[in-house]
Each structure stands twice: as C-alpha cells, then as structure tokens.
Short mmCIF file of N, CA and C and ligand atoms in Angstrom, two decimals:
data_model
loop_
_atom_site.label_atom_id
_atom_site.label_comp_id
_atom_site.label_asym_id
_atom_site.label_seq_id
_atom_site.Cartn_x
_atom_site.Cartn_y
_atom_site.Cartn_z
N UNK A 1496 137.60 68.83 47.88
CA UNK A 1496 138.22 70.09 47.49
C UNK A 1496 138.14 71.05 48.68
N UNK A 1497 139.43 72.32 48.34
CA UNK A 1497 139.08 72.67 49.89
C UNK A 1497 138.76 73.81 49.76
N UNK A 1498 137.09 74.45 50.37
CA UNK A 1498 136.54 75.50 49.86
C UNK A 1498 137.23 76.84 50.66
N UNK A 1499 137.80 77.94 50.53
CA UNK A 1499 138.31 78.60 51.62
C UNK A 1499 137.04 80.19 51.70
N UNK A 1500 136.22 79.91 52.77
CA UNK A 1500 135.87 80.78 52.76
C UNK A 1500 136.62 81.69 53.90
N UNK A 1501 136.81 83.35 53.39
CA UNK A 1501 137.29 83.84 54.65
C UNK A 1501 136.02 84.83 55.85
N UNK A 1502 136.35 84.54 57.23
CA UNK A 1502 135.26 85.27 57.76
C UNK A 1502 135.61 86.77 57.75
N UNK A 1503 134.49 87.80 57.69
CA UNK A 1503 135.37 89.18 57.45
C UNK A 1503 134.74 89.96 58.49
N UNK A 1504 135.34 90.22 59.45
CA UNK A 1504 134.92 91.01 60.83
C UNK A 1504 133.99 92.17 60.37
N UNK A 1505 133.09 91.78 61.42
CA UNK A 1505 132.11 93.26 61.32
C UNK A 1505 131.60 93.72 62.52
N UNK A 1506 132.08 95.26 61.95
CA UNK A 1506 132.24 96.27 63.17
C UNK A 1506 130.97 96.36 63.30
N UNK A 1507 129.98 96.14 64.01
CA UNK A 1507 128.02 96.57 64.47
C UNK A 1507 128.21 97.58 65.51
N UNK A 1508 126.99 98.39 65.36
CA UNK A 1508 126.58 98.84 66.39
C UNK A 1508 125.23 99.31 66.68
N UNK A 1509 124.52 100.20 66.56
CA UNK A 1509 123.34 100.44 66.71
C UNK A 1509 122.75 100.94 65.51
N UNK A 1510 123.67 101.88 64.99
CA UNK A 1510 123.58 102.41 63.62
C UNK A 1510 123.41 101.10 62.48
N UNK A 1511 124.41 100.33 62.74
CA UNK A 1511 124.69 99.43 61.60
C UNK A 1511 126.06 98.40 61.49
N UNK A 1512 126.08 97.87 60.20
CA UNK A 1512 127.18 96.74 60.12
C UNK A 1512 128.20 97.99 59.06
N UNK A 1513 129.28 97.73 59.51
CA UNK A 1513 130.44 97.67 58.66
C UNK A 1513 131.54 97.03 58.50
N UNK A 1514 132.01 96.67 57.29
CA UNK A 1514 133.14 95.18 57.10
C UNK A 1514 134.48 95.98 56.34
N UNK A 1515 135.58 95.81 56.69
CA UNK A 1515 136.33 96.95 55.99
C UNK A 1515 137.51 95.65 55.25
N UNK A 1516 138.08 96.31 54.43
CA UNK A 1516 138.89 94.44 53.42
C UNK A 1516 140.22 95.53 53.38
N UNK A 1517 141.54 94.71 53.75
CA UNK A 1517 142.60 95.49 53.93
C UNK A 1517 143.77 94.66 52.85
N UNK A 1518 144.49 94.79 52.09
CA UNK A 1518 145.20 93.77 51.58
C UNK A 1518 146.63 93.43 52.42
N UNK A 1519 146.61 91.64 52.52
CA UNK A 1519 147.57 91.53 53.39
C UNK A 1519 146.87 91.11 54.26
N UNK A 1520 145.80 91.94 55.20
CA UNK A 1520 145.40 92.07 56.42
C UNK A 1520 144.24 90.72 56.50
N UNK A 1521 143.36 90.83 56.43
CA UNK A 1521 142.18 89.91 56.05
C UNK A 1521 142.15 89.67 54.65
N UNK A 1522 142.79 90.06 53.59
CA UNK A 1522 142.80 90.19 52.27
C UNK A 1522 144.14 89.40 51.59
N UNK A 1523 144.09 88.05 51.48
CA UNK A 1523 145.39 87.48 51.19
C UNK A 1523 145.90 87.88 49.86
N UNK A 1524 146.24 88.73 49.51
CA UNK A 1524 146.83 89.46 48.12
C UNK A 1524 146.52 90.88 48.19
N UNK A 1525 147.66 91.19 47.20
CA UNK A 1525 147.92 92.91 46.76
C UNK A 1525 146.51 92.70 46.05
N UNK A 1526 145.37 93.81 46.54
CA UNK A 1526 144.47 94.04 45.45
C UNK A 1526 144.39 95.35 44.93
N UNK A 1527 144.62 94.61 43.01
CA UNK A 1527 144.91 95.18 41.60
C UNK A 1527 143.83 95.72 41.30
N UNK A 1528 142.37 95.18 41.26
CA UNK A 1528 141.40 95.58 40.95
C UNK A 1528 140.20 95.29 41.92
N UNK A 1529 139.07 95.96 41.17
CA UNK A 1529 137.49 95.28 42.21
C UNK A 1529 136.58 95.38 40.96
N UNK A 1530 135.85 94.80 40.85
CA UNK A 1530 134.41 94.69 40.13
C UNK A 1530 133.68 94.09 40.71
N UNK A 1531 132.39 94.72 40.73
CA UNK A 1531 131.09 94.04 40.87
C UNK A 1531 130.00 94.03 39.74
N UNK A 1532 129.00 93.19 40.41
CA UNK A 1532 127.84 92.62 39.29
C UNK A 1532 126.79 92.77 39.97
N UNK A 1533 125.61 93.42 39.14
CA UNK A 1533 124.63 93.20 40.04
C UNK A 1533 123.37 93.92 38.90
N UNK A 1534 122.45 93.37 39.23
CA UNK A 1534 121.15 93.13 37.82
C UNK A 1534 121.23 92.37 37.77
N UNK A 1535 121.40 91.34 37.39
CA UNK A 1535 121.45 89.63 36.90
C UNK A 1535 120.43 89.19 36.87
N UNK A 1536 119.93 88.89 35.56
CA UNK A 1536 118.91 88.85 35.27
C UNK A 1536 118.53 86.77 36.18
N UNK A 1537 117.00 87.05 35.85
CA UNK A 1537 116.59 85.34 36.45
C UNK A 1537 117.16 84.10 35.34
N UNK A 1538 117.76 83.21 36.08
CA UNK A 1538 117.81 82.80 35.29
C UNK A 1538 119.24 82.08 34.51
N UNK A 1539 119.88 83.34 34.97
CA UNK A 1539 121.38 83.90 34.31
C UNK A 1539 122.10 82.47 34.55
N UNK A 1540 123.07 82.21 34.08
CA UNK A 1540 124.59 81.39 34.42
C UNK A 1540 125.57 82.39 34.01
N UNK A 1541 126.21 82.84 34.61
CA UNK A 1541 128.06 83.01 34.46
C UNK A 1541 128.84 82.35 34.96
N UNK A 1542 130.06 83.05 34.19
CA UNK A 1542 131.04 81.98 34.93
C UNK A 1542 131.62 81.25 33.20
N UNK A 1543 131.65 80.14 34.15
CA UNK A 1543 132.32 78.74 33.13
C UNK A 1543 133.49 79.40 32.34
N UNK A 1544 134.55 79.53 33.10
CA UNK A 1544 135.88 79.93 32.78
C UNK A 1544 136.18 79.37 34.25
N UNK A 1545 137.87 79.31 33.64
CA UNK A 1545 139.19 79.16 35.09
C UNK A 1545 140.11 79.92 34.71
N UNK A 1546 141.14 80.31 35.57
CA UNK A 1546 141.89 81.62 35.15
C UNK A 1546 143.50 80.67 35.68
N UNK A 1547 143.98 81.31 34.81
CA UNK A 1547 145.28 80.40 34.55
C UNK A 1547 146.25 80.70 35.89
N UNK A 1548 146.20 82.11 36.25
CA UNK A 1548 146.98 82.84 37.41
C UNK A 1548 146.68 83.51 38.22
N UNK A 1549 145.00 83.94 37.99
CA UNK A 1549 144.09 85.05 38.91
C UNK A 1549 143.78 84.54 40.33
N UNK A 1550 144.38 85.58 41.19
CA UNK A 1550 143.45 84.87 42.64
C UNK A 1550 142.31 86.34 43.17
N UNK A 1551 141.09 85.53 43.51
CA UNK A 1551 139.72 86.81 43.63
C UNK A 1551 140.00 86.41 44.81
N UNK A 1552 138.67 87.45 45.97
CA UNK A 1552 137.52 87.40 46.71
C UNK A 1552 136.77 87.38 46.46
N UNK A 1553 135.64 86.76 46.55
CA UNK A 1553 134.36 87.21 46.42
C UNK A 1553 133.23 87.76 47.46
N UNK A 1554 132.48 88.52 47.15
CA UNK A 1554 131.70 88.96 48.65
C UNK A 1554 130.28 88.93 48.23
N UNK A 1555 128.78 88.53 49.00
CA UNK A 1555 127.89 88.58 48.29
C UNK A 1555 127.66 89.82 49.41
N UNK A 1556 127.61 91.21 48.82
CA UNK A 1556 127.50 92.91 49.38
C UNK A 1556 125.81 92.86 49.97
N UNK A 1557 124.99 91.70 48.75
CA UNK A 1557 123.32 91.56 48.89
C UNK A 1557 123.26 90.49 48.02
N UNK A 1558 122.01 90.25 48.85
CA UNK A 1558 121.70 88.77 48.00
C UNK A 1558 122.02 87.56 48.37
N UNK A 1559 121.80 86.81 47.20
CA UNK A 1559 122.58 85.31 47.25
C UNK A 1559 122.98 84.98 45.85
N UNK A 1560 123.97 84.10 45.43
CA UNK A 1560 123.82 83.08 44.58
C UNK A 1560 124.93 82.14 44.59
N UNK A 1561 124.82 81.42 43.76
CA UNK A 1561 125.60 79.69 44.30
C UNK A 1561 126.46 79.82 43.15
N UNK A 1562 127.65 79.19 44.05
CA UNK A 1562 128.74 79.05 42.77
C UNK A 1562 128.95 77.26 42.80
N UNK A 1563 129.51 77.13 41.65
CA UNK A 1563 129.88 75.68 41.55
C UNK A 1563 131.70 75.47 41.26
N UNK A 1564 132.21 74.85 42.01
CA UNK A 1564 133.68 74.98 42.18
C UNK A 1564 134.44 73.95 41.51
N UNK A 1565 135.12 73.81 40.64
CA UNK A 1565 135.91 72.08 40.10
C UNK A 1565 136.74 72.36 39.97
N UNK A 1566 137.51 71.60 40.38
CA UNK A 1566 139.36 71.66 40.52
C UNK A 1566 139.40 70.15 39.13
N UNK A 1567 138.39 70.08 38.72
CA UNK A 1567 139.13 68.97 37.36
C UNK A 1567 138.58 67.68 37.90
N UNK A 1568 138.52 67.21 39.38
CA UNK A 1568 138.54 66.05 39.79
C UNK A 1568 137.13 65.98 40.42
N UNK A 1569 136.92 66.93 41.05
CA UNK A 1569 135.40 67.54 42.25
C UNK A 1569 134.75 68.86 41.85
N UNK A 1570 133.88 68.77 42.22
CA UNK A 1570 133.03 69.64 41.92
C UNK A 1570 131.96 70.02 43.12
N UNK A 1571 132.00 71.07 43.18
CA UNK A 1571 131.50 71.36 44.95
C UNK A 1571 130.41 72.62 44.60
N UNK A 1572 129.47 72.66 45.21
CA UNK A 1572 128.70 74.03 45.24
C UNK A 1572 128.85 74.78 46.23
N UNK A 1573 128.68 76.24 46.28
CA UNK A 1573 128.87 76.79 47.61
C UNK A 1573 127.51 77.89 47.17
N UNK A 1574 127.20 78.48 48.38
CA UNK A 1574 126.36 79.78 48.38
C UNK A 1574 126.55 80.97 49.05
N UNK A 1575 126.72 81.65 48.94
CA UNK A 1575 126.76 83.42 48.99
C UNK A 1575 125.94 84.00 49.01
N UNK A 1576 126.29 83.86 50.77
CA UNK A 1576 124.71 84.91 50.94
C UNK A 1576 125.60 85.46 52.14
N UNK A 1577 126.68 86.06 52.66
CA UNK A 1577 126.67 86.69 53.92
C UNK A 1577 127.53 87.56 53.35
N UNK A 1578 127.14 88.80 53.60
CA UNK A 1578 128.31 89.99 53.17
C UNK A 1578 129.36 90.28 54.64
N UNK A 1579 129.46 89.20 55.44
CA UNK A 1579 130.51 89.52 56.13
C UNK A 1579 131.43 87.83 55.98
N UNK A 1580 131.38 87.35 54.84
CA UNK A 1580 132.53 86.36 54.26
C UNK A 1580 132.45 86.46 53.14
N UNK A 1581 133.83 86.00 52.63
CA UNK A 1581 134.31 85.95 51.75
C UNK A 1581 134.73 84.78 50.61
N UNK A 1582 134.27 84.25 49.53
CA UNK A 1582 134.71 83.16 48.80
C UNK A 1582 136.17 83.08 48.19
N UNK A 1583 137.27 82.61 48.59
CA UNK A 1583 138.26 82.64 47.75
C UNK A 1583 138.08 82.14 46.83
N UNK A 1584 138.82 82.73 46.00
CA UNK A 1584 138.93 81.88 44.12
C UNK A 1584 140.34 81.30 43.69
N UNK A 1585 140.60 80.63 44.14
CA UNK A 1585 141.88 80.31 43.62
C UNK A 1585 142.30 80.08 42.08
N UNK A 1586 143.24 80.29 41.61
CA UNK A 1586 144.22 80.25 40.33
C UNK A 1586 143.36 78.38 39.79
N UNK A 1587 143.07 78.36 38.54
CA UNK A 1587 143.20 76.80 38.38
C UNK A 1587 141.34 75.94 38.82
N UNK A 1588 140.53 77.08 39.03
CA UNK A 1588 139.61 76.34 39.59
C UNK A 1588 138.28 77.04 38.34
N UNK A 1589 137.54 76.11 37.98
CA UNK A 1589 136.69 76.15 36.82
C UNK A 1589 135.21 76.83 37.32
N UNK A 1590 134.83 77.76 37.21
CA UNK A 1590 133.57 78.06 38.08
C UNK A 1590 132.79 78.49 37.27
N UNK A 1591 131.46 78.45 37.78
CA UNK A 1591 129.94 78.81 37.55
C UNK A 1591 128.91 79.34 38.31
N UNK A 1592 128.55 80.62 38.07
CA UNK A 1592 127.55 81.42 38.94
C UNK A 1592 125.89 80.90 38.58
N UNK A 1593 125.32 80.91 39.63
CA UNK A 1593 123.73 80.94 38.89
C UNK A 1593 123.41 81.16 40.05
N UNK A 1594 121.72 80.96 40.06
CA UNK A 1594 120.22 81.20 41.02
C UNK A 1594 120.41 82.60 41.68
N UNK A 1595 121.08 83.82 40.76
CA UNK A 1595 121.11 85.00 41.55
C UNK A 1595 119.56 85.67 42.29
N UNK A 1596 119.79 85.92 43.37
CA UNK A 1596 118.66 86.23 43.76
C UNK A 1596 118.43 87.77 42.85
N UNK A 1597 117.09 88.47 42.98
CA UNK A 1597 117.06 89.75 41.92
C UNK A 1597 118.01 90.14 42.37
N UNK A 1598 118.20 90.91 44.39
CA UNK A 1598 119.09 92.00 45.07
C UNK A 1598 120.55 91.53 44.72
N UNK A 1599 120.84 90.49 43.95
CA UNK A 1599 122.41 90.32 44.62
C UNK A 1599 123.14 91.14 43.58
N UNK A 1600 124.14 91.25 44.43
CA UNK A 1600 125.16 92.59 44.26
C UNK A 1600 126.31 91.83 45.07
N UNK A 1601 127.46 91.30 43.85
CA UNK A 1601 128.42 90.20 44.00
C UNK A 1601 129.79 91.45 44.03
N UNK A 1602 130.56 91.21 44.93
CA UNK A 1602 131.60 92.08 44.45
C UNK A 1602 132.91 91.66 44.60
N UNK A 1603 133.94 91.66 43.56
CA UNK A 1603 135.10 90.73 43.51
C UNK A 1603 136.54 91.60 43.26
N UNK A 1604 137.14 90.88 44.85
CA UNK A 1604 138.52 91.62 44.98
C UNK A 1604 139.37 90.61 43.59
N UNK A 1605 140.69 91.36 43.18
CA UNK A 1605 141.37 90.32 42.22
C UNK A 1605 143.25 91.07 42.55
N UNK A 1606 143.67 90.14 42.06
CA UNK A 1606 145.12 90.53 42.81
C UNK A 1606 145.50 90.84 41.22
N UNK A 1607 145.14 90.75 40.16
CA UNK A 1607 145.63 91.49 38.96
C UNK A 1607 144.31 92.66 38.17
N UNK A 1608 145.09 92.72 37.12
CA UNK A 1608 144.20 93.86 36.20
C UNK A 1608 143.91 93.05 35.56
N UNK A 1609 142.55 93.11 34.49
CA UNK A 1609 142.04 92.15 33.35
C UNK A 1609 142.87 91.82 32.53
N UNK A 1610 142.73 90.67 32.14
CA UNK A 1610 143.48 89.94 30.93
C UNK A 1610 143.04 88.99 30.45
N UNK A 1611 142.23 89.03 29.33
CA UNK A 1611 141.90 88.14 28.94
C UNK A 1611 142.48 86.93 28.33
N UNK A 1612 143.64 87.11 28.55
CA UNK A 1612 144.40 85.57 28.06
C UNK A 1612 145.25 84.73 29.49
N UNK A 1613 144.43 85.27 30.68
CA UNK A 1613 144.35 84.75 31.69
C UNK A 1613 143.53 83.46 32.25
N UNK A 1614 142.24 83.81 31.02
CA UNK A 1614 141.21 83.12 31.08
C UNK A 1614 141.01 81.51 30.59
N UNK A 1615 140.62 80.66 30.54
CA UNK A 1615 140.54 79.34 30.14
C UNK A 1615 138.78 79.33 29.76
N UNK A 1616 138.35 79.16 28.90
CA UNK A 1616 136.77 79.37 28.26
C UNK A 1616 136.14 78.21 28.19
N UNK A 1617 137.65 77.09 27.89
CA UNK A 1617 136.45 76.01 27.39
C UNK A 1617 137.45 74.99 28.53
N UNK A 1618 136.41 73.84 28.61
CA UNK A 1618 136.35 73.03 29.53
C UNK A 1618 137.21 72.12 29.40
N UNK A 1619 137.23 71.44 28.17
CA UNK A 1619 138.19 70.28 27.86
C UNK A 1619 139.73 71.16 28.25
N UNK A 1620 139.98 71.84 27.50
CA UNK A 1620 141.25 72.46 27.55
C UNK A 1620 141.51 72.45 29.44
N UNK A 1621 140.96 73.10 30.25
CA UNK A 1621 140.82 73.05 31.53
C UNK A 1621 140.95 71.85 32.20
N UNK A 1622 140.47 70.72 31.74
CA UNK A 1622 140.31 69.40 32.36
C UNK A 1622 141.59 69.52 32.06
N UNK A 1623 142.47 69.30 30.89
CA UNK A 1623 143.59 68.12 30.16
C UNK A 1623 144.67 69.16 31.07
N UNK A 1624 144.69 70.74 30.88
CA UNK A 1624 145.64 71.45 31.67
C UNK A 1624 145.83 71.10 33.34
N UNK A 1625 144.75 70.76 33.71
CA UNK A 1625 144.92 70.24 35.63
C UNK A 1625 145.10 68.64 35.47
N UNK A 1626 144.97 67.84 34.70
CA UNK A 1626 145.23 66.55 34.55
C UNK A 1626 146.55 66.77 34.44
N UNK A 1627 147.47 67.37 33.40
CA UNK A 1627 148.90 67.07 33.29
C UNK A 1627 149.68 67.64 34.17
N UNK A 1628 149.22 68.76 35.62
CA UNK A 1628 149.82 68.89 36.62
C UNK A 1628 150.02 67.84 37.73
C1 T46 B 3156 135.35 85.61 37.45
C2 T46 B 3156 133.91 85.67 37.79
C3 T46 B 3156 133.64 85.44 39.25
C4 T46 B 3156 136.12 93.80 31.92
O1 T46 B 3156 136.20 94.61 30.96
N1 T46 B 3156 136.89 93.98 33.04
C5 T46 B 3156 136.82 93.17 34.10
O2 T46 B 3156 137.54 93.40 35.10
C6 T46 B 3156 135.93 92.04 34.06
C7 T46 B 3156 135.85 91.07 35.23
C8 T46 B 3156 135.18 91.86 32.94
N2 T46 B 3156 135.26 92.72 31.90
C9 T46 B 3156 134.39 92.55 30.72
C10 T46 B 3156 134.66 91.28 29.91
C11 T46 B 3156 133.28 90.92 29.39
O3 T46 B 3156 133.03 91.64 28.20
O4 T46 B 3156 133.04 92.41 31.21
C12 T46 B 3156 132.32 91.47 30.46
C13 T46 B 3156 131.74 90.37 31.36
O5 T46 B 3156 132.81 89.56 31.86
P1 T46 B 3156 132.68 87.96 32.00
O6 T46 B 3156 131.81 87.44 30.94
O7 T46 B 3156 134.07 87.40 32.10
O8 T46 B 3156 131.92 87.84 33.42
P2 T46 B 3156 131.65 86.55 34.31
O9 T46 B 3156 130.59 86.93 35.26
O10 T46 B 3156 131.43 85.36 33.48
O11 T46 B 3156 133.02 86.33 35.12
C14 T46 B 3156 133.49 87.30 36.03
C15 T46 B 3156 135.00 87.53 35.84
O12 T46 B 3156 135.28 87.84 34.48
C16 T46 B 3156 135.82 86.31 36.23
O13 T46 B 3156 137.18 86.67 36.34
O14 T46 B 3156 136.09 84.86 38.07
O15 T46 B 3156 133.25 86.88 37.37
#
C-alpha cells in the first residue's frame, strides 16, 4: 500500500520551529475544515471507520501515536511523531488510531465539512465495498 506521507517545511531559527500548511501549496486540497484531538486517554483506540469521499492531513502538532492503514487487501502501520510531516488519508482507506502518547495533540486538515454519511463504521461493509471496485 502506498503510505503518502507529506514533508512540511520548517522555517527554524533561534527562537524556534515554524511549519505553515497552505492549500494547493504543500496542502493537496481546498481545506473545508480542521479538527484536532488531544487528551486521549491511555489506552484509547479510535478510528475504525473509512470515509467514502473524505481526503485529511494529518499532523502529530505533539506527541506520537500509530495509525493502522487497510486499503481491504493490506494493512500497514505508520507512526506520528514529527510535527513537521504530514499523514495523508485518502478516500476508501479503513483506519485505526491507538498508543497515544499522554502529550499528543493530533490535528487534521479535511477537504470537506462533517458528514456523517460519509463515514463507513463497520468493516464487512468496507471490505465487500473495495472488493467490488
Ligand atoms: C478520521 C479520524 C482520523 C464532529 O462533530 N465534527 C467533526 O468534524 C468530527 C471529526 C467529529 N465530530 C464529532 C462526531 C463524534 O461525536 O466528534 C465525535 C468524535 O468523532 P469520531 O468518533 O468520528 O472520532 P475518531 O477519532 O474516531 O475519528 C476522527 C474523524 O471523525 C475521522 O474523520 O478520519 O479522526
């Protein structure tokens, strides 16, 4: 599977790091919305949904935690820990958050507004929908 992380330039200097996200620019989509997460308790799993049409970023701002990626066929883990890259999420891909560290503070670009009938919840349905593509 092909994981796309993007690298996201950071301006340093003596003071500090800054990473700036432009859409279009380093930002492959119009971004509709942003949310982040952060508390997560020990322990936690999120996730386990695929989104029928949504494409994210993801950024870990602090912290770490590991996502698990399946396109239906593979299943890949990745980890998030550098707040100067980015995890794409592509449309169609089944994911799962866990091992948040306490600090992490996840924050996610999305090229639409919420919709929950964007979402895919359960798994079988997910498998049989990327099988008949
Ligand atoms: C995703 C992963 C990475 C809203 O009201 N607006 C929003 O924009 C979002 C994202 C969520 N919500 C509500 C819906 C639920 O009542 O917030 C609650 C928690 O959402 P959810 O259980 O879907 O959170 P996660 O962590 O399982 O998934 C989220 C995103 O929903 C999802 O699109 O790809 O993060």
């Amino acid at each position: 599977m092909n994981i796309n992380i993007v690298p996201l330039q950071t301006h340093g200097d003596e003071r500090g790091s800054l990473v700036s996200l432009e859409e279009t620019n380093n930002i492959p989509f119009a971004i509709k919305r942003v949310y982040y997460m952060y508390d997560t308790k020990k322990d936690t799993r999120r996730g386990f949904h695929a989104h029928k049409k949504l494409k994210q970023l993801v950024v870990a701002l602090k912290g770490s935690c590991r996502f698990v990626l399946d396109n239906g066929i593979e299943r890949v883990e990745v980890v998030l820990d550098n707040p100067a890259q980015g995890l794409l999420l592509d449309s169609l891909i089944w994911r799962e958050m866990y091992d948040f560290s306490e600090d992490c503070v996840l924050m996610v670009l999305a090229d639409s507004h919420y919709d929950e009938s964007d979402y895919i919840r359960n798994y079988e349905e997910f498998a049989k929908l990327v099988g008949e593509i």
